[in-house]
Short mmCIF file of C-alpha atoms and ligand atoms in Angstrom, two decimals:
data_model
loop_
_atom_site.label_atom_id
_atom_site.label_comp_id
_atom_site.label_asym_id
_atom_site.label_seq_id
_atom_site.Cartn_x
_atom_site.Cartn_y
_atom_site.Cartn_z
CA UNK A 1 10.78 0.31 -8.09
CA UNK A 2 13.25 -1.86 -6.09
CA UNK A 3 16.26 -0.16 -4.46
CA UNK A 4 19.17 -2.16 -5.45
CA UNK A 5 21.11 -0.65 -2.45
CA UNK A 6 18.58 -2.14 -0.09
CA UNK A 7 17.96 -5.19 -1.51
CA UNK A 8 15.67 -6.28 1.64
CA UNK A 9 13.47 -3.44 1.54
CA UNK A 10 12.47 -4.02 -2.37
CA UNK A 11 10.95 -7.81 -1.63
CA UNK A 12 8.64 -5.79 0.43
CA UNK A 13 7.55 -3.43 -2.19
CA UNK A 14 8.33 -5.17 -5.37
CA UNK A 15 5.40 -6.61 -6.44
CA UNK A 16 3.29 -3.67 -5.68
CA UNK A 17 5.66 -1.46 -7.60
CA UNK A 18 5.73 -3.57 -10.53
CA UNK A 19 1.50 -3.48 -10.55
CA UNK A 20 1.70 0.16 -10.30
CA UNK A 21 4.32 0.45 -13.08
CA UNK A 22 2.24 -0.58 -14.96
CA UNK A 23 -0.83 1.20 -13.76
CA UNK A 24 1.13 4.54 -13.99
CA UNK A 25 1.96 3.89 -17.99
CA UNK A 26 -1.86 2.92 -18.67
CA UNK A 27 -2.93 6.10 -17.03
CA UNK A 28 -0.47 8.45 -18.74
CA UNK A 29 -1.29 6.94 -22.38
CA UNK A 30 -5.11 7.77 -21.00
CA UNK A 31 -4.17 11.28 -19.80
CA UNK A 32 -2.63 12.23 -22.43
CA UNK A 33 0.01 13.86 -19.77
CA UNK A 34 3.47 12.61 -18.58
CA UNK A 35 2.85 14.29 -15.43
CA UNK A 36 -0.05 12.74 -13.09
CA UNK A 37 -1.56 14.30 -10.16
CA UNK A 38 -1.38 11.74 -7.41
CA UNK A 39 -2.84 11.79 -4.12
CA UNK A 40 -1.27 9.36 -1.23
CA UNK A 41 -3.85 9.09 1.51
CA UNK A 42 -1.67 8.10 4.97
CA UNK A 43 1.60 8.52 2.75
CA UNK A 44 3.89 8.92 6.01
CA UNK A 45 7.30 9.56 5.20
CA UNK A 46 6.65 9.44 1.60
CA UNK A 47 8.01 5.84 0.53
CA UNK A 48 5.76 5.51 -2.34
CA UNK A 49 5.21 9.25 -2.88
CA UNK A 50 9.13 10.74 -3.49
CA UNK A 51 9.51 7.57 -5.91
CA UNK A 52 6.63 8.51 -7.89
CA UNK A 53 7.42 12.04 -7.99
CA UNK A 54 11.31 10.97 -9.29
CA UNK A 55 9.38 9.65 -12.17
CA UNK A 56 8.10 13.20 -12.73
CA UNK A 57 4.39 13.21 -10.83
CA UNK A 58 3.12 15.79 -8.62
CA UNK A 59 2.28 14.15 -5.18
CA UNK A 60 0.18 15.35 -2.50
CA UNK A 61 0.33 13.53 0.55
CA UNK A 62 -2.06 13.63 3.29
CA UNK A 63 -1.01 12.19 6.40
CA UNK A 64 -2.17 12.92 10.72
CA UNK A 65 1.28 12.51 12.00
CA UNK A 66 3.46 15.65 11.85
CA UNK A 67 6.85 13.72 11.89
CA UNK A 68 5.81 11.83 9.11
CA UNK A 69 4.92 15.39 7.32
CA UNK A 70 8.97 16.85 8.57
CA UNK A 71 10.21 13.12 7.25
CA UNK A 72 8.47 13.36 3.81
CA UNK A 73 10.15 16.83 3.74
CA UNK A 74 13.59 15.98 4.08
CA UNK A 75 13.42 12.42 2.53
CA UNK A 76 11.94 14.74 -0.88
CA UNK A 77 14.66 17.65 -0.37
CA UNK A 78 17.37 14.57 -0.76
CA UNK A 79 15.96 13.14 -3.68
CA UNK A 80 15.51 16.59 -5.57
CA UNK A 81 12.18 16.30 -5.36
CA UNK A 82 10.51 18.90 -3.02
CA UNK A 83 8.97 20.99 -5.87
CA UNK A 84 6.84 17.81 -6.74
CA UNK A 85 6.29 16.86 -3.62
CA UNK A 86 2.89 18.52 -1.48
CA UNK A 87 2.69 17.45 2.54
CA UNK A 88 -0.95 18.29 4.03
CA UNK A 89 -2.13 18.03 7.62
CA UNK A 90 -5.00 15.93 7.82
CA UNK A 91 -6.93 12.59 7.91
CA UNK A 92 -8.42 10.25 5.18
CA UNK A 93 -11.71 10.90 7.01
CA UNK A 94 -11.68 14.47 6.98
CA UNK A 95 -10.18 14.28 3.51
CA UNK A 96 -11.91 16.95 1.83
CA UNK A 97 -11.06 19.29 4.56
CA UNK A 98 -7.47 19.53 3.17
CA UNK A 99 -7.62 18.61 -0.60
CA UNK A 100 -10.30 18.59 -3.46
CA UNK A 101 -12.62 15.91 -5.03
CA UNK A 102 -12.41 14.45 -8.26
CA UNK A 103 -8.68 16.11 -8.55
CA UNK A 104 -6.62 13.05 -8.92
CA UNK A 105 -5.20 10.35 -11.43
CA UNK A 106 -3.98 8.14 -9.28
CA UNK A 107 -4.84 7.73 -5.62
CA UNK A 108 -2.73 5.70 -3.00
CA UNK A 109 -4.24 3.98 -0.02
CA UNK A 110 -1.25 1.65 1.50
CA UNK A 111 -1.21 0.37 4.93
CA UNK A 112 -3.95 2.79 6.49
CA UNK A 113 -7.00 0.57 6.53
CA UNK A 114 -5.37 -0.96 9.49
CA UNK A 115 -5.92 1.78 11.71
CA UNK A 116 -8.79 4.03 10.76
CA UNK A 117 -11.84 4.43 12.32
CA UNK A 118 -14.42 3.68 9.42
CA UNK A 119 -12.47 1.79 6.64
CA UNK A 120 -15.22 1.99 3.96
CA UNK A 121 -15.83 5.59 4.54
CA UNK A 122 -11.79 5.97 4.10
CA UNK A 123 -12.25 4.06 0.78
CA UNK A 124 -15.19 6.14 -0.53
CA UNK A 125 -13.14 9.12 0.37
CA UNK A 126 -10.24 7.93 -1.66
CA UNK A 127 -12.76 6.70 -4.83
CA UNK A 128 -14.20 10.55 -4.50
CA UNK A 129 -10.90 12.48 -4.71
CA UNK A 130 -10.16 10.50 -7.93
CA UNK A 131 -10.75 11.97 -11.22
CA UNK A 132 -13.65 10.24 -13.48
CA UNK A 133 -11.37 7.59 -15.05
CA UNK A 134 -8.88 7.70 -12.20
CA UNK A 135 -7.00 4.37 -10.62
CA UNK A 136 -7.26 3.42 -6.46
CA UNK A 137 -4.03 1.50 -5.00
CA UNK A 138 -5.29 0.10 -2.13
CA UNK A 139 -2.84 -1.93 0.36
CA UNK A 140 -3.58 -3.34 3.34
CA UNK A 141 -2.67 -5.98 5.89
CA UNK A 142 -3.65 -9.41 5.22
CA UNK A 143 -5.39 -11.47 7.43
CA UNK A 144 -4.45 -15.08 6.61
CA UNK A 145 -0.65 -13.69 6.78
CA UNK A 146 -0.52 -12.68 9.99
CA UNK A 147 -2.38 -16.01 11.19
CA UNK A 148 0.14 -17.75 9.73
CA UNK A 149 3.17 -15.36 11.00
CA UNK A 150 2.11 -15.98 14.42
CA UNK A 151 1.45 -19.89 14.81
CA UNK A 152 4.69 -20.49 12.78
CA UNK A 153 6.67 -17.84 15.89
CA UNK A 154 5.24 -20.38 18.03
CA UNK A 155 2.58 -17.84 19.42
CA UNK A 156 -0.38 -20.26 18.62
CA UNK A 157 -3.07 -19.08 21.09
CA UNK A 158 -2.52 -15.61 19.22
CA UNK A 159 -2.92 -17.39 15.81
CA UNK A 160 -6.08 -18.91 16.77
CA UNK A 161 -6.80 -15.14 18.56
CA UNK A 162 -6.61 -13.59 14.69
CA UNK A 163 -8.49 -16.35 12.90
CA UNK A 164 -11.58 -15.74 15.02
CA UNK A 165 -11.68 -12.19 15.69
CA UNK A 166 -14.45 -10.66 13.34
CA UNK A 167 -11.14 -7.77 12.80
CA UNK A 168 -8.03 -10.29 12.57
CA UNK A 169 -6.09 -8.78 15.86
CA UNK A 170 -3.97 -11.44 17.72
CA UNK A 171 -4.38 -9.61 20.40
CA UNK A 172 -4.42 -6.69 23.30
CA UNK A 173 -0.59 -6.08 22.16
CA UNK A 174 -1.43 -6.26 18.29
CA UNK A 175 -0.66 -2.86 16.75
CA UNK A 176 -3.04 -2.95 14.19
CA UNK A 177 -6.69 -2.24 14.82
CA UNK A 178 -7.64 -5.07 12.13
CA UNK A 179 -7.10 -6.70 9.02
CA UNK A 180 -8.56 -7.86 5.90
CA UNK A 181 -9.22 -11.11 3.47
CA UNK A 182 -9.07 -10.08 0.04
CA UNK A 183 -12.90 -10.83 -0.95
CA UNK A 184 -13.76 -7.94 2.12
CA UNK A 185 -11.11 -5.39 0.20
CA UNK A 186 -12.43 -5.97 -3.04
CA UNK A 187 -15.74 -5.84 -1.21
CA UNK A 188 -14.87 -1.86 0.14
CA UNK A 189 -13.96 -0.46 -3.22
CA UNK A 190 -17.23 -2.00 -5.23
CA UNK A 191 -18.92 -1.34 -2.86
CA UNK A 192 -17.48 2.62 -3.66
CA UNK A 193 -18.29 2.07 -6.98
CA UNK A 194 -15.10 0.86 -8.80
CA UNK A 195 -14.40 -2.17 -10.29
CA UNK A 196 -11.36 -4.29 -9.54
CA UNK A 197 -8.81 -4.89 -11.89
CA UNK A 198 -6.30 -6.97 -9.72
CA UNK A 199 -5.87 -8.57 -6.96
CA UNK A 200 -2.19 -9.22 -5.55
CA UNK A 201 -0.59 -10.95 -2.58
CA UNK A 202 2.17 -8.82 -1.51
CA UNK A 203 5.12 -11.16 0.98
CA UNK A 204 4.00 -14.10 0.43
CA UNK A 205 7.19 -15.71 1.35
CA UNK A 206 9.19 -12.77 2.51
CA UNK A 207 8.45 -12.42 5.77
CA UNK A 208 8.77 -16.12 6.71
CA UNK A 209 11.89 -16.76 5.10
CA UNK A 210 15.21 -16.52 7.42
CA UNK A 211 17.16 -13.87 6.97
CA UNK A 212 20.37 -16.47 7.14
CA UNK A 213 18.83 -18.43 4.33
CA UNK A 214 18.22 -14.84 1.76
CA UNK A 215 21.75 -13.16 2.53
CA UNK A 216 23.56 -16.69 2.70
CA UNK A 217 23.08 -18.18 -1.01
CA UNK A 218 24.20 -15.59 -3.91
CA UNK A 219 21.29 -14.97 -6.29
CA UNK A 220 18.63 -16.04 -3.45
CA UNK A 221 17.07 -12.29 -3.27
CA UNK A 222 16.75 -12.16 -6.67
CA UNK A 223 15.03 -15.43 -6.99
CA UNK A 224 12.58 -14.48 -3.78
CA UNK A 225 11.67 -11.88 -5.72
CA UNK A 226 10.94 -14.03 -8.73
CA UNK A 227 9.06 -16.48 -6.71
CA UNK A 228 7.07 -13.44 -5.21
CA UNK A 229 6.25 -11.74 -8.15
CA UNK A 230 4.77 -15.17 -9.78
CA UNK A 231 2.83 -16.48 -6.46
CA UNK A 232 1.74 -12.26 -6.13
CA UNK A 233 -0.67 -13.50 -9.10
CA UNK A 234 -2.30 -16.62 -7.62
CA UNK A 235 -5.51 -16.69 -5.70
CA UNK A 236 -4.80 -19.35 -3.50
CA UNK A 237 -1.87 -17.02 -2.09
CA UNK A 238 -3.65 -14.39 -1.58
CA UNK A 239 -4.83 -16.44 1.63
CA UNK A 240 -1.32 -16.41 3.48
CA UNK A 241 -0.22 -12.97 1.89
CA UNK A 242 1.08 -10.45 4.79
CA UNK A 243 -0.36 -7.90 2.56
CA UNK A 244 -2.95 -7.40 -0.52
CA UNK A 245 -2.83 -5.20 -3.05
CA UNK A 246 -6.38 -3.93 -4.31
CA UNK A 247 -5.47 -1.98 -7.99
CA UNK A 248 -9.65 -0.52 -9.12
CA UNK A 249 -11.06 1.78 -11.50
CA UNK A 250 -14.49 3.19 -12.33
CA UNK A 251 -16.57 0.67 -14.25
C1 SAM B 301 2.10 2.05 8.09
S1 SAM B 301 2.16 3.74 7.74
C2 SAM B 301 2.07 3.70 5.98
C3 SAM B 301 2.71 4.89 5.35
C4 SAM B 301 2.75 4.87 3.82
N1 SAM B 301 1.42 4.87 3.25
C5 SAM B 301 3.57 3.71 3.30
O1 SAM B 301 3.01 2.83 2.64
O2 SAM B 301 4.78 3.69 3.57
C6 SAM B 301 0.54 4.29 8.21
C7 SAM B 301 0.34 5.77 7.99
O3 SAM B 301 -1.06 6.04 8.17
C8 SAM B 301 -1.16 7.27 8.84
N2 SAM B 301 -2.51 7.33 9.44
C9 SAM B 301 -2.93 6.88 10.63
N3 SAM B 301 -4.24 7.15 10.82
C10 SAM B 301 -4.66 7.80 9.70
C11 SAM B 301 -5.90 8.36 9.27
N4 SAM B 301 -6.99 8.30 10.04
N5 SAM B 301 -5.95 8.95 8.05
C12 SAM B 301 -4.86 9.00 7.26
N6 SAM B 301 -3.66 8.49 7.62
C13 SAM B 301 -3.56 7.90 8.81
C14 SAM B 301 -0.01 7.26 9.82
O4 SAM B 301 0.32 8.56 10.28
C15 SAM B 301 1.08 6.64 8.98
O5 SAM B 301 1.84 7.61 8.29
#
């Protein structure tokens, strides 16, 4: 769902929105319901989970990081939201602690991998909470991205850092613990027992693209996004992507 008062923010989220768009519809003709229970695994401050739960969803998120919890709060009291919107104390490790298994339609995983502990046993915790013919949105930082990010800010010794660590860090200052091709993604939820539907490259181009050069030109946004959403589709992006987008269902 892109926000067209921040026009910026929605090439960073487009293409994943569109994929789960279309997710959500597939899983609501399955259901049978208009109203899915969703479960957002690290949600934060809610970006993904008080949009879904504007189109009507019910959306627990479980997230370590009590400002996150008071953000998600507020940010679903302003959007009308709150009575949609669950925020649980916990981890995606200790998952079951807080919530139930097999509970949920849809389960979000976006931009935790990065710093857990165990990333498979995050996935299989997320695969587990999901109903039998439930869908996994799994986002996570992209390794080839962030190689590229670095060598073309001129940091090249950090570039080279990321393409041989076995985890993708640049570095002692990187703020991610590591990062991931999309074969070793697709790899974690298999490996859980789903099967992938899609793959995606999520910023591509976004990320690398002065800001001068998008706000400059009328129309340029909207035709970043175009050019994102069709190169979000090819595999030989998915190398450079700064993120990946991992949509999976049982088999
Ligand atoms: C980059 S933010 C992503 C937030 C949200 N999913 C989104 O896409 O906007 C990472 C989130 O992961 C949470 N997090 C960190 N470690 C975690 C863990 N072990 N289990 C679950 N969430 C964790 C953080 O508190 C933070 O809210």
């Amino acid at each position: 769902m892109s926000d067209p008062l921040r026009p910026r923010a929605s090439l960073r989220t487009a293409v994943v929105w569109e994929v789960l768009r279309d997710a959500l519809d597939r899983r609501v003709k399955a259901a049978g319901r208009d109203a899915l229970e969703v479960l957002d695994t690290g949600g934060g401050s809610g970006k993904f989970a008080v949009p879904l739960a504007r189109l009507g969803h019910r959306v627990t998120v479980v997230d370590p990081s009590p400002n996150a919890l008071f953000a998600l709060e507020r940010r679903a009291a302003e959007a009308g939201v709150a009575d949609l919107v669950r925020g649980v104390q916990g981890d995606a490790h200790g998952l079951f602690d807080v919530v139930e298994r097999d509970g949920y339609d849809l389960v979000l995983c976006h931009g935790v991998l990065e710093y857990v502990e165990d990333p498979a046993e995050s996935v299989r915790n997320a695969v587990a909470a999901l109903r039998p013919s439930g869908t996994l949105s799994l986002l996570a930082a992209g390794l080839g991205g962030a190689v590229l990010a670095r060598a073309l800010a001129g940091h090249f010794t950090e570039a080279r850092q990321a393409l041989a660590d076995p985890a993708g860090q640049w570095g002692a200052g990187d703020p991610l613990t590591r990062r991931f091709t999309a074969e070793q993604l697709s790899g974690l939820v298999t490996d859980a027992g789903l099967a992938v539907t899609a793959v995606h490259g999520v910023r591509v181009f976004a990320d690398l693209v002065p800001g001068v050069l998008v706000d400059a030109e009328p129309g340029a946004i909207d035709a970043l996004l175009r050019l994102e959403a069709a190169a979000a589709e090819v595999p030989a992006f998915h190398s450079v992507a700064t993120q990946l987008h991992v949509l999976a269902e049982r088999g």
